[in-house]
Coordinates of N, CA and C in Angstrom, one line a residue:
X28 N -17.9 2.5 10.5 CA -17.2 3.7 9.9 C -16.0 3.2 9.1
X29 N -15.8 3.8 7.9 CA -14.7 3.5 7.0 C -13.4 3.8 7.7
X30 N -12.4 2.9 7.5 CA -11.1 3.2 7.9 C -10.5 4.4 7.1
X31 N -10.8 4.4 5.8 CA -10.2 5.4 4.9 C -11.4 6.0 4.1
X32 N -11.5 7.3 4.1 CA -12.5 8.0 3.3 C -11.9 9.1 2.5
X33 N -11.8 9.0 1.2 CA -11.2 10.0 0.3 C -12.4 10.6 -0.4
X34 N -12.3 12.0 -0.4 CA -13.4 12.7 -1.1 C -12.8 13.8 -2.0
X35 N -13.1 13.6 -3.3 CA -12.8 14.6 -4.3 C -11.3 14.9 -4.5
X36 N -10.4 13.9 -4.3 CA -9.0 14.1 -4.3 C -8.5 14.4 -5.7
X37 N -7.8 15.5 -5.9 CA -7.3 15.9 -7.2 C -6.0 16.7 -7.1
X38 N -5.2 16.6 -8.1 CA -4.0 17.3 -8.2 C -2.9 16.6 -8.9
X39 N -1.6 17.1 -8.7 CA -0.5 16.5 -9.3 C 0.8 17.0 -8.7
X40 N 1.9 17.1 -9.4 CA 3.2 17.4 -8.9 C 3.5 18.9 -9.0
X41 N 2.6 19.7 -9.7 CA 2.8 21.1 -9.8 C 1.4 21.8 -9.8
X42 N 1.4 23.1 -9.6 CA 0.1 23.8 -9.5 C -0.7 23.7 -10.8
X43 N -0.1 23.5 -11.9 CA -0.8 23.4 -13.2 C -1.1 22.0 -13.6
X44 N -0.6 21.0 -12.8 CA -0.6 19.6 -13.2 C -1.8 18.9 -12.5
X45 N -2.7 18.3 -13.2 CA -3.8 17.5 -12.5 C -3.8 16.1 -13.0
X46 N -3.0 15.3 -12.4 CA -2.9 13.9 -12.8 C -4.1 13.1 -12.2
X47 N -4.5 13.4 -11.0 CA -5.6 12.8 -10.3 C -6.8 13.8 -10.4
X48 N -7.9 13.4 -10.9 CA -9.0 14.3 -11.2 C -10.3 14.1 -10.4
X49 N -10.2 14.2 -9.1 CA -11.4 14.1 -8.3 C -11.9 12.7 -8.0
X50 N -11.1 12.0 -7.1 CA -11.5 10.6 -6.8 C -12.1 10.5 -5.4
X51 N -13.2 9.8 -5.4 CA -13.9 9.4 -4.1 C -13.6 8.0 -3.9
X52 N -13.3 7.6 -2.6 CA -13.0 6.2 -2.3 C -13.2 6.0 -0.8
X53 N -13.8 4.9 -0.5 CA -13.9 4.4 0.9 C -13.3 3.0 1.0
X54 N -12.5 2.8 2.1 CA -12.0 1.5 2.4 C -12.4 1.1 3.8
X55 N -13.1 0.0 4.0 CA -13.5 -0.4 5.3 C -12.5 -1.3 6.0
X56 N -12.6 -1.5 7.3 CA -11.7 -2.4 8.0 C -11.9 -3.8 7.3
X57 N -10.7 -4.5 7.2 CA -10.7 -5.8 6.6 C -10.9 -5.8 5.1
X58 N -11.0 -4.7 4.5 CA -11.2 -4.6 3.0 C -9.8 -4.5 2.3
X59 N -9.6 -5.4 1.4 CA -8.4 -5.5 0.6 C -8.8 -5.0 -0.8
X60 N -8.4 -3.8 -1.2 CA -8.7 -3.2 -2.5 C -7.5 -3.0 -3.3
X61 N -7.5 -3.3 -4.6 CA -6.4 -3.1 -5.5 C -6.8 -2.2 -6.6
X62 N -5.9 -1.2 -6.9 CA -6.1 -0.3 -8.0 C -5.3 -0.7 -9.2
X63 N -6.0 -0.9 -10.3 CA -5.3 -1.3 -11.5 C -5.7 -0.2 -12.6
X64 N -5.0 -0.4 -13.8 CA -5.3 0.6 -14.9 C -4.0 0.7 -15.7
X65 N -4.1 1.4 -16.8 CA -3.0 1.6 -17.7 C -1.9 2.4 -17.1
X66 N -0.7 2.4 -17.7 CA 0.4 3.2 -17.3 C 0.0 4.7 -17.4
X67 N 0.4 5.5 -16.5 CA 0.1 6.9 -16.6 C -1.3 7.3 -16.1
X68 N -2.0 6.3 -15.5 CA -3.4 6.6 -15.1 C -3.5 7.4 -13.8
X69 N -2.4 7.6 -13.1 CA -2.4 8.3 -11.8 C -2.5 7.4 -10.6
X70 N -2.3 6.1 -10.7 CA -2.4 5.2 -9.6 C -1.5 5.5 -8.5
X71 N -0.2 5.6 -8.8 CA 0.8 5.8 -7.7 C 0.7 7.2 -7.2
X72 N 0.4 8.2 -8.0 CA 0.2 9.6 -7.6 C -1.0 9.7 -6.6
X73 N -2.1 9.0 -6.9 CA -3.2 9.0 -6.0 C -2.8 8.4 -4.6
X74 N -2.1 7.3 -4.6 CA -1.7 6.6 -3.4 C -0.8 7.6 -2.6
X75 N 0.1 8.3 -3.2 CA 1.0 9.2 -2.5 C 0.2 10.4 -2.0
X76 N -0.8 10.8 -2.6 CA -1.7 11.9 -2.1 C -2.3 11.4 -0.8
X77 N -2.9 10.2 -0.8 CA -3.5 9.6 0.4 C -2.5 9.6 1.5
X78 N -1.3 9.2 1.2 CA -0.2 9.1 2.2 C 0.4 10.4 2.7
X79 N 0.0 11.5 2.0 CA 0.5 12.8 2.4 C 1.8 13.2 1.7
X80 N 2.3 12.3 0.8 CA 3.6 12.6 0.2 C 3.4 13.6 -1.0
X81 N 2.3 13.7 -1.5 CA 2.0 14.7 -2.6 C 0.7 15.5 -2.1
X82 N 0.9 16.8 -2.1 CA -0.2 17.7 -1.6 C -1.3 17.8 -2.7
X83 N -2.5 17.5 -2.5 CA -3.5 17.6 -3.5 C -3.9 19.1 -3.7
X84 N -4.5 19.4 -4.8 CA -5.0 20.8 -5.0 C -6.4 20.9 -4.4
X85 N -7.1 19.9 -4.3 CA -8.4 19.9 -3.6 C -8.7 18.5 -3.1
X86 N -9.8 18.4 -2.3 CA -10.2 17.1 -1.8 C -9.7 16.9 -0.3
X87 N -10.1 15.8 0.2 CA -9.8 15.5 1.6 C -9.6 14.0 1.8
X88 N -8.8 13.7 2.9 CA -8.6 12.3 3.3 C -8.9 12.2 4.8
X89 N -9.7 11.3 5.2 CA -10.0 11.0 6.6 C -9.7 9.6 6.9
X90 N -9.2 9.4 8.1 CA -8.9 8.1 8.7 C -9.7 7.9 9.9
X91 N -10.6 6.9 9.8 CA -11.6 6.7 10.9 C -12.3 8.0 11.4
X92 N -12.7 8.8 10.4 CA -13.5 10.0 10.7 C -12.7 11.2 11.0
X93 N -11.4 11.1 11.1 CA -10.5 12.2 11.4 C -9.8 12.7 10.1
X94 N -9.9 14.0 9.8 CA -9.2 14.5 8.6 C -7.7 14.6 8.9
X95 N -6.9 14.2 7.9 CA -5.4 14.4 8.0 C -5.0 15.6 7.2
X96 N -4.0 16.3 7.6 CA -3.5 17.5 6.9 C -3.0 17.1 5.5
X97 N -3.5 17.8 4.5 CA -3.0 17.6 3.1 C -1.5 17.8 3.0
X98 N -0.9 16.8 2.3 CA 0.6 17.0 2.1 C 1.4 16.9 3.3
X99 N 0.9 16.2 4.4 CA 1.7 16.0 5.6 C 1.8 14.6 6.0
X100 N 2.8 13.9 5.5 CA 3.0 12.4 5.8 C 3.1 12.1 7.2
X101 N 3.7 13.0 8.0 CA 3.8 12.7 9.5 C 2.4 12.7 10.1
X102 N 1.6 13.6 9.7 CA 0.2 13.6 10.3 C -0.6 12.4 9.8
X103 N -0.4 12.0 8.6 CA -1.0 10.8 8.1 C -0.5 9.6 8.9
X104 N 0.7 9.5 9.2 CA 1.3 8.4 10.0 C 0.7 8.4 11.4
X105 N 0.6 9.6 12.0 CA 0.1 9.8 13.4 C -1.3 9.3 13.5
X106 N -2.1 9.4 12.4 CA -3.5 9.1 12.4 C -3.7 7.6 11.9
X107 N -2.6 6.9 11.6 CA -2.8 5.5 11.4 C -2.6 5.0 9.9
X108 N -1.9 5.9 9.1 CA -1.7 5.5 7.7 C -0.2 5.0 7.6
X109 N 0.0 3.8 7.0 CA 1.3 3.3 6.7 C 1.5 3.1 5.2
X110 N 2.6 3.6 4.7 CA 2.8 3.5 3.2 C 4.1 2.8 2.9
X111 N 4.0 1.8 2.0 CA 5.1 1.0 1.6 C 5.4 1.4 0.1
X112 N 6.4 2.1 -0.2 CA 6.7 2.5 -1.6 C 7.2 1.4 -2.4
X113 N 7.2 1.5 -3.7 CA 7.7 0.5 -4.6 C 9.2 0.3 -4.4
X114 N 9.9 1.4 -4.4 CA 11.4 1.4 -4.3 C 11.9 2.0 -3.0
X115 N 13.1 1.7 -2.6 CA 13.7 2.3 -1.4 C 12.8 2.2 -0.2
X116 N 12.3 1.0 0.0 CA 11.4 0.8 1.1 C 12.1 0.2 2.3
X117 N 13.4 0.0 2.2 CA 14.2 -0.4 3.4 C 15.5 0.4 3.4
X118 N 16.1 0.5 4.5 CA 17.4 1.2 4.6 C 18.5 0.1 4.4
X119 N 19.1 0.1 3.2 CA 20.0 -1.0 2.9 C 21.3 -1.1 3.8
X120 N 21.7 0.0 4.3 CA 23.0 0.0 5.1 C 22.7 -0.4 6.6
X121 N 21.4 -0.5 6.9 CA 21.1 -0.9 8.3 C 20.7 -2.4 8.4
X122 N 20.8 -2.9 9.6 CA 20.4 -4.3 9.8 C 18.9 -4.3 9.8
X123 N 18.3 -5.5 9.7 CA 16.9 -5.7 9.8 C 16.3 -5.1 11.1
X124 N 17.0 -5.5 12.2 CA 16.6 -4.9 13.5 C 16.6 -3.4 13.5
X125 N 17.6 -2.8 13.0 CA 17.7 -1.4 13.0 C 16.6 -0.8 12.1
X126 N 16.3 -1.4 11.0 CA 15.2 -0.9 10.1 C 13.9 -0.9 10.9
X127 N 13.6 -2.0 11.7 CA 12.4 -2.1 12.5 C 12.4 -1.0 13.6
X128 N 13.6 -0.7 14.1 CA 13.6 0.3 15.2 C 13.4 1.7 14.6
X129 N 14.0 1.9 13.4 CA 13.7 3.2 12.8 C 12.2 3.5 12.5
X130 N 11.5 2.4 12.1 CA 10.1 2.5 11.8 C 9.3 3.0 13.0
X131 N 9.9 2.9 14.2 CA 9.2 3.3 15.4 C 9.8 4.6 16.0
X132 N 10.5 5.4 15.1 CA 11.2 6.6 15.6 C 10.2 7.6 16.3
X133 N 9.0 7.6 15.8 CA 8.0 8.6 16.3 C 7.3 8.0 17.5
X134 N 7.4 6.7 17.7 CA 6.6 6.1 18.8 C 7.6 5.0 19.5
X135 N 8.7 5.5 20.1 CA 9.7 4.5 20.6 C 9.1 3.7 21.7
X136 N 8.1 4.1 22.4 CA 7.5 3.3 23.5 C 6.9 2.0 23.1
X137 N 6.5 1.9 21.8 CA 5.8 0.7 21.4 C 6.8 -0.2 20.7
X138 N 8.1 0.1 20.6 CA 9.0 -0.7 19.8 C 9.1 -2.1 20.3
X139 N 9.3 -2.4 21.6 CA 9.6 -3.7 22.1 C 8.3 -4.6 21.8
X140 N 7.1 -4.1 22.1 CA 5.9 -4.9 21.9 C 5.7 -5.1 20.4
X141 N 5.9 -4.1 19.6 CA 5.7 -4.2 18.2 C 6.7 -5.2 17.5
X142 N 7.9 -5.1 18.0 CA 9.0 -6.0 17.5 C 8.5 -7.5 17.7
X143 N 8.1 -7.8 19.0 CA 7.6 -9.1 19.3 C 6.5 -9.6 18.3
X144 N 5.6 -8.6 18.1 CA 4.4 -8.9 17.2 C 4.9 -9.2 15.8
X145 N 5.8 -8.4 15.3 CA 6.2 -8.7 13.9 C 7.1 -9.9 13.7
X146 N 7.9 -10.3 14.8 CA 8.6 -11.5 14.7 C 7.7 -12.7 14.8
X147 N 6.6 -12.6 15.5 CA 5.6 -13.7 15.5 C 4.9 -13.8 14.2
X148 N 4.6 -12.6 13.6 CA 3.9 -12.6 12.3 C 4.7 -13.1 11.2
X149 N 6.0 -12.7 11.2 CA 6.9 -13.0 10.1 C 8.1 -13.8 10.7
X150 N 8.0 -15.1 11.0 CA 9.1 -15.8 11.6 C 10.4 -15.8 10.9
X151 N 10.4 -15.5 9.6 CA 11.7 -15.5 8.8 C 12.6 -14.3 9.4
X152 N 12.0 -13.3 10.0 CA 12.8 -12.2 10.4 C 13.7 -12.5 11.6
X153 N 13.3 -13.6 12.4 CA 14.1 -13.9 13.6 C 15.5 -14.2 13.2
X154 N 15.7 -14.9 12.1 CA 17.1 -15.3 11.8 C 17.8 -14.2 10.9
X155 N 17.0 -13.2 10.5 CA 17.6 -12.1 9.7 C 17.8 -10.8 10.4
X156 N 17.5 -10.8 11.7 CA 17.6 -9.5 12.5 C 19.0 -8.8 12.4
X157 N 20.0 -9.6 12.4 CA 21.4 -9.0 12.3 C 21.9 -8.8 10.9
X158 N 21.1 -9.3 9.9 CA 21.6 -9.1 8.5 C 21.4 -7.7 8.0
X159 N 22.3 -7.3 7.2 CA 22.2 -6.0 6.5 C 21.1 -6.1 5.5
X160 N 20.2 -5.1 5.5 CA 19.0 -5.2 4.6 C 19.4 -5.3 3.1
X161 N 20.6 -4.7 2.7 CA 21.0 -4.7 1.4 C 21.4 -6.1 0.9
X162 N 21.6 -7.0 1.9 CA 22.0 -8.4 1.5 C 20.8 -9.3 1.3
X163 N 19.6 -8.9 1.5 CA 18.5 -9.7 1.5 C 18.0 -9.9 0.0
X164 N 17.2 -11.0 -0.2 CA 16.6 -11.2 -1.5 C 15.4 -10.2 -1.6
X165 N 14.8 -10.1 -2.8 CA 13.7 -9.2 -3.0 C 12.5 -9.6 -2.1
X166 N 12.2 -10.9 -2.0 CA 11.1 -11.3 -1.2 C 11.4 -11.0 0.3
X167 N 12.6 -11.2 0.8 CA 12.9 -10.9 2.2 C 12.8 -9.4 2.4
X168 N 13.3 -8.6 1.5 CA 13.2 -7.1 1.7 C 11.7 -6.7 1.8
X169 N 10.9 -7.3 1.0 CA 9.5 -7.0 1.0 C 8.8 -7.3 2.4
X170 N 9.3 -8.4 3.0 CA 8.8 -8.8 4.3 C 9.2 -7.8 5.3
X171 N 10.5 -7.3 5.2 CA 11.0 -6.3 6.1 C 10.2 -5.0 6.0
X172 N 9.9 -4.6 4.7 CA 9.2 -3.4 4.4 C 7.8 -3.5 5.0
X173 N 7.1 -4.6 4.9 CA 5.8 -4.8 5.5 C 5.9 -4.7 7.0
X174 N 6.9 -5.4 7.6 CA 7.0 -5.4 9.0 C 7.2 -4.0 9.5
X175 N 8.0 -3.2 8.8 CA 8.3 -1.8 9.2 C 7.0 -1.0 9.2
X176 N 6.2 -1.2 8.2 CA 4.9 -0.5 8.1 C 4.0 -0.8 9.2
X177 N 4.1 -2.0 9.7 CA 3.2 -2.5 10.7 C 3.6 -2.2 12.2
X178 N 4.8 -1.7 12.3 CA 5.4 -1.5 13.6 C 4.6 -0.5 14.5
X179 N 3.9 0.5 13.8 CA 3.1 1.4 14.6 C 1.7 1.1 14.6
X180 N 1.3 -0.1 14.3 CA -0.1 -0.6 14.4 C -1.0 0.3 13.6
X181 N -0.8 0.4 12.2 CA -1.7 1.3 11.4 C -3.1 0.8 11.3
X182 N -4.0 1.7 10.9 CA -5.3 1.3 10.5 C -5.5 1.2 9.0
X183 N -4.6 1.8 8.3 CA -4.7 1.8 6.8 C -3.3 1.5 6.3
X184 N -3.2 0.5 5.4 CA -1.9 0.1 4.8 C -2.0 0.4 3.3
X185 N -1.1 1.2 2.8 CA -1.0 1.6 1.4 C 0.2 0.9 0.8
X186 N 0.1 0.3 -0.3 CA 1.2 -0.5 -0.9 C 1.3 -0.1 -2.4
X187 N 2.5 0.3 -2.8 CA 2.7 0.7 -4.2 C 3.5 -0.4 -4.9
X188 N 2.8 -1.2 -5.7 CA 3.4 -2.3 -6.4 C 4.3 -3.2 -5.6
X189 N 3.8 -3.9 -4.6 CA 4.6 -4.7 -3.7 C 5.2 -6.0 -4.3
X190 N 4.7 -6.4 -5.5 CA 5.3 -7.6 -6.2 C 6.3 -7.2 -7.2
X191 N 6.6 -5.9 -7.4 CA 7.6 -5.5 -8.5 C 8.9 -6.1 -8.2
X192 N 9.5 -6.8 -9.2 CA 10.8 -7.4 -9.1 C 10.9 -8.7 -8.4
X193 N 9.7 -9.2 -7.9 CA 9.7 -10.5 -7.2 C 9.5 -11.6 -8.2
X194 N 10.0 -12.8 -7.9 CA 9.7 -14.0 -8.6 C 8.2 -14.3 -8.5
X195 N 7.6 -15.1 -9.4 CA 6.2 -15.5 -9.3 C 5.9 -16.1 -8.0
X196 N 6.7 -16.9 -7.5 CA 6.4 -17.6 -6.2 C 6.5 -16.6 -5.0
X197 N 7.5 -15.7 -5.1 CA 7.6 -14.7 -4.0 C 6.4 -13.7 -4.1
X198 N 6.0 -13.4 -5.3 CA 4.9 -12.4 -5.5 C 3.6 -13.0 -4.9
X199 N 3.3 -14.3 -5.2 CA 2.2 -15.0 -4.6 C 2.2 -15.0 -3.1
X200 N 3.4 -15.3 -2.6 CA 3.5 -15.3 -1.1 C 3.3 -13.9 -0.5
X201 N 3.8 -12.9 -1.2 CA 3.6 -11.5 -0.7 C 2.1 -11.2 -0.7
X202 N 1.4 -11.5 -1.7 CA -0.1 -11.2 -1.8 C -0.9 -12.0 -0.8
X203 N -0.5 -13.2 -0.5 CA -1.1 -14.0 0.5 C -1.0 -13.4 1.9
X204 N 0.2 -12.9 2.1 CA 0.5 -12.2 3.4 C -0.3 -11.0 3.5
X205 N -0.4 -10.2 2.5 CA -1.2 -9.0 2.5 C -2.7 -9.3 2.7
X206 N -3.2 -10.3 2.0 CA -4.6 -10.7 2.2 C -4.9 -11.1 3.7
X207 N -3.9 -11.8 4.3 CA -4.0 -12.2 5.7 C -4.1 -11.0 6.6
X208 N -3.3 -10.0 6.3 CA -3.3 -8.8 7.1 C -4.6 -8.1 7.0
X209 N -5.2 -8.1 5.8 CA -6.6 -7.5 5.7 C -7.6 -8.3 6.5
X210 N -7.5 -9.6 6.5 CA -8.5 -10.4 7.3 C -8.3 -10.1 8.8
X211 N -7.2 -9.6 9.2 CA -7.0 -9.3 10.6 C -7.7 -8.0 11.1
X212 N -8.2 -7.3 10.1 CA -8.9 -6.0 10.4 C -8.3 -4.8 9.8
X213 N -7.2 -4.9 9.1 CA -6.5 -3.8 8.5 C -7.2 -3.4 7.2
X214 N -7.3 -2.1 6.9 CA -7.8 -1.7 5.6 C -6.6 -1.6 4.7
X215 N -6.6 -2.3 3.5 CA -5.5 -2.3 2.6 C -5.9 -1.8 1.3
X216 N -5.1 -0.8 0.8 CA -5.2 -0.2 -0.5 C -3.9 -0.4 -1.3
X217 N -4.0 -1.1 -2.4 CA -2.7 -1.5 -3.1 C -2.8 -1.1 -4.6
X218 N -1.7 -0.5 -5.1 CA -1.6 -0.3 -6.5 C -0.7 -1.5 -7.0
X219 N -1.1 -2.1 -8.1 CA -0.4 -3.2 -8.6 C -0.5 -3.3 -10.2
X220 N 0.6 -3.5 -10.8 CA 0.7 -3.7 -12.3 C 0.3 -5.1 -12.6
X221 N 0.7 -6.0 -11.8 CA 0.4 -7.4 -12.1 C -1.0 -7.7 -11.7
X222 N -1.9 -7.2 -12.5 CA -3.3 -7.1 -12.2 C -4.0 -8.4 -11.9
X223 N -3.8 -9.4 -12.7 CA -4.5 -10.6 -12.6 C -4.3 -11.3 -11.3
X224 N -3.0 -11.4 -10.9 CA -2.7 -12.1 -9.6 C -3.2 -11.2 -8.4
X225 N -3.1 -9.9 -8.6 CA -3.6 -9.0 -7.5 C -5.1 -9.2 -7.3
X226 N -5.8 -9.2 -8.4 CA -7.3 -9.3 -8.3 C -7.7 -10.7 -7.7
X227 N -6.9 -11.7 -8.0 CA -7.2 -13.0 -7.5 C -7.1 -13.0 -5.9
X228 N -6.2 -12.1 -5.4 CA -6.0 -12.1 -3.9 C -6.9 -11.1 -3.2
X229 N -7.3 -10.1 -3.9 CA -8.1 -8.9 -3.3 C -9.6 -9.2 -3.2
X230 N -10.2 -8.3 -2.5 CA -11.7 -8.3 -2.4 C -12.3 -7.4 -3.4
X231 N -11.7 -6.2 -3.6 CA -12.2 -5.2 -4.5 C -11.2 -4.8 -5.6
X232 N -11.7 -4.5 -6.7 CA -10.9 -4.0 -7.8 C -11.4 -2.6 -8.2
X233 N -10.4 -1.7 -8.3 CA -10.7 -0.3 -8.7 C -9.9 0.0 -9.9
X234 N -10.5 0.5 -11.0 CA -9.8 0.9 -12.2 C -9.7 2.4 -12.3
X235 N -8.5 2.9 -12.5 CA -8.3 4.3 -12.8 C -7.9 4.4 -14.3
X236 N -8.4 5.4 -14.9 CA -8.1 5.8 -16.3 C -8.0 7.3 -16.4
X237 N -6.8 7.8 -16.8 CA -6.6 9.2 -17.0 C -7.0 10.0 -15.7
X238 N -6.6 9.4 -14.5 CA -6.8 10.1 -13.3 C -8.2 10.1 -12.7
X239 N -9.1 9.2 -13.3 CA -10.5 9.1 -12.9 C -10.8 7.7 -12.5
X240 N -11.6 7.5 -11.5 CA -12.1 6.2 -11.2 C -13.2 5.8 -12.1
X241 N -13.1 4.7 -12.9 CA -14.1 4.3 -13.8 C -14.8 3.0 -13.4
X242 N -14.2 2.2 -12.5 CA -14.8 1.0 -12.0 C -14.4 0.8 -10.6
X243 N -15.4 0.3 -9.8 CA -15.1 -0.1 -8.4 C -16.1 -1.2 -8.1
X244 N -15.6 -2.4 -8.1 CA -16.5 -3.6 -7.9 C -15.7 -4.7 -7.3
X245 N -16.4 -5.9 -7.1 CA -15.7 -7.0 -6.6 C -14.5 -7.4 -7.5
X246 N -13.4 -7.8 -6.9 CA -12.2 -8.2 -7.6 C -12.5 -9.3 -8.6
X247 N -13.3 -10.3 -8.2 CA -13.7 -11.4 -9.0 C -14.4 -11.0 -10.3
X248 N -15.4 -10.1 -10.1 CA -16.2 -9.7 -11.3 C -15.4 -8.8 -12.2
X249 N -14.5 -8.0 -11.6 CA -13.7 -7.2 -12.5 C -12.7 -8.0 -13.3
X250 N -12.1 -9.0 -12.6 CA -11.1 -9.9 -13.4 C -11.8 -10.7 -14.5
X251 N -13.1 -11.0 -14.3 CA -13.8 -11.8 -15.3 C -14.5 -10.9 -16.3
X252 N -14.4 -9.6 -16.2 CA -15.1 -8.7 -17.2 C -14.3 -8.7 -18.5
X253 N -14.9 -9.2 -19.6 CA -14.1 -9.3 -20.9 C -13.5 -7.9 -21.3
X254 N -14.3 -6.8 -21.1 CA -13.8 -5.5 -21.6 C -12.6 -5.1 -20.8
X255 N -12.7 -5.3 -19.5 CA -11.5 -4.9 -18.6 C -10.3 -5.8 -18.9
X256 N -10.5 -7.1 -19.1 CA -9.4 -8.0 -19.4 C -8.7 -7.6 -20.7
X257 N -9.5 -7.2 -21.7 CA -8.9 -6.8 -23.0 C -8.2 -5.4 -22.8
X258 N -8.8 -4.5 -22.2 CA -8.2 -3.1 -22.1 C -7.0 -3.0 -21.2
X259 N -7.1 -3.6 -20.0 CA -6.1 -3.4 -19.0 C -5.4 -4.6 -18.5
X260 N -6.0 -5.8 -18.6 CA -5.4 -6.9 -17.9 C -4.8 -7.9 -18.9
X261 N -4.9 -7.7 -20.2 CA -4.4 -8.7 -21.2 C -5.5 -9.6 -21.6
X262 N -5.4 -10.1 -22.8 CA -6.5 -10.9 -23.4 C -6.6 -12.3 -22.9
X263 N -5.6 -12.8 -22.3 CA -5.6 -14.2 -21.9 C -5.7 -14.4 -20.4

């Protein structure tokens, strides 16, 4: 059974706005899929609809066969969806430890066990626990944001441009970490502008154009497609 099953998702930010125009998508456990496409294609809007942050006009989202309520991020979270936004993905005024604790506000009973798991997964956090999140580098903040998303043991991880603002080295490290998470059984769906490096790390590549899915194939074949490289990924 697919971890994530999206059927006919469509809508936008107002009743008359249809940025996303009826997208079907399935993501299996251990599947690392990246969404690419031109600016304004509806990539981030689609991700927010799946996360419950934008209510679709029509369509449905299921997590492991269970429908989540449209436009209800708390319900999405309860059913195993974790979303890492591009910006404001940590609480800058709080320490790293406090950020991780806040991430478990709806499931406080799992905090201690989840904290141990994230410290084992991301050893860099051990020495940063008392640091204010606003003092961290971009790469360190991204690690904290990922750890926060994983605190409730999600089934589906949604990432909106996780390499934005990172150095090339930090971006590669972040993508390697995400690929490792997918191999552990997590279903990962990521929107990324840095398409070539994202496709190099992912299993699947999905192209959105004007709110519609126009390609869904292996990341390798998509990255090597001359038409796709010219139109969306750059000529070189």
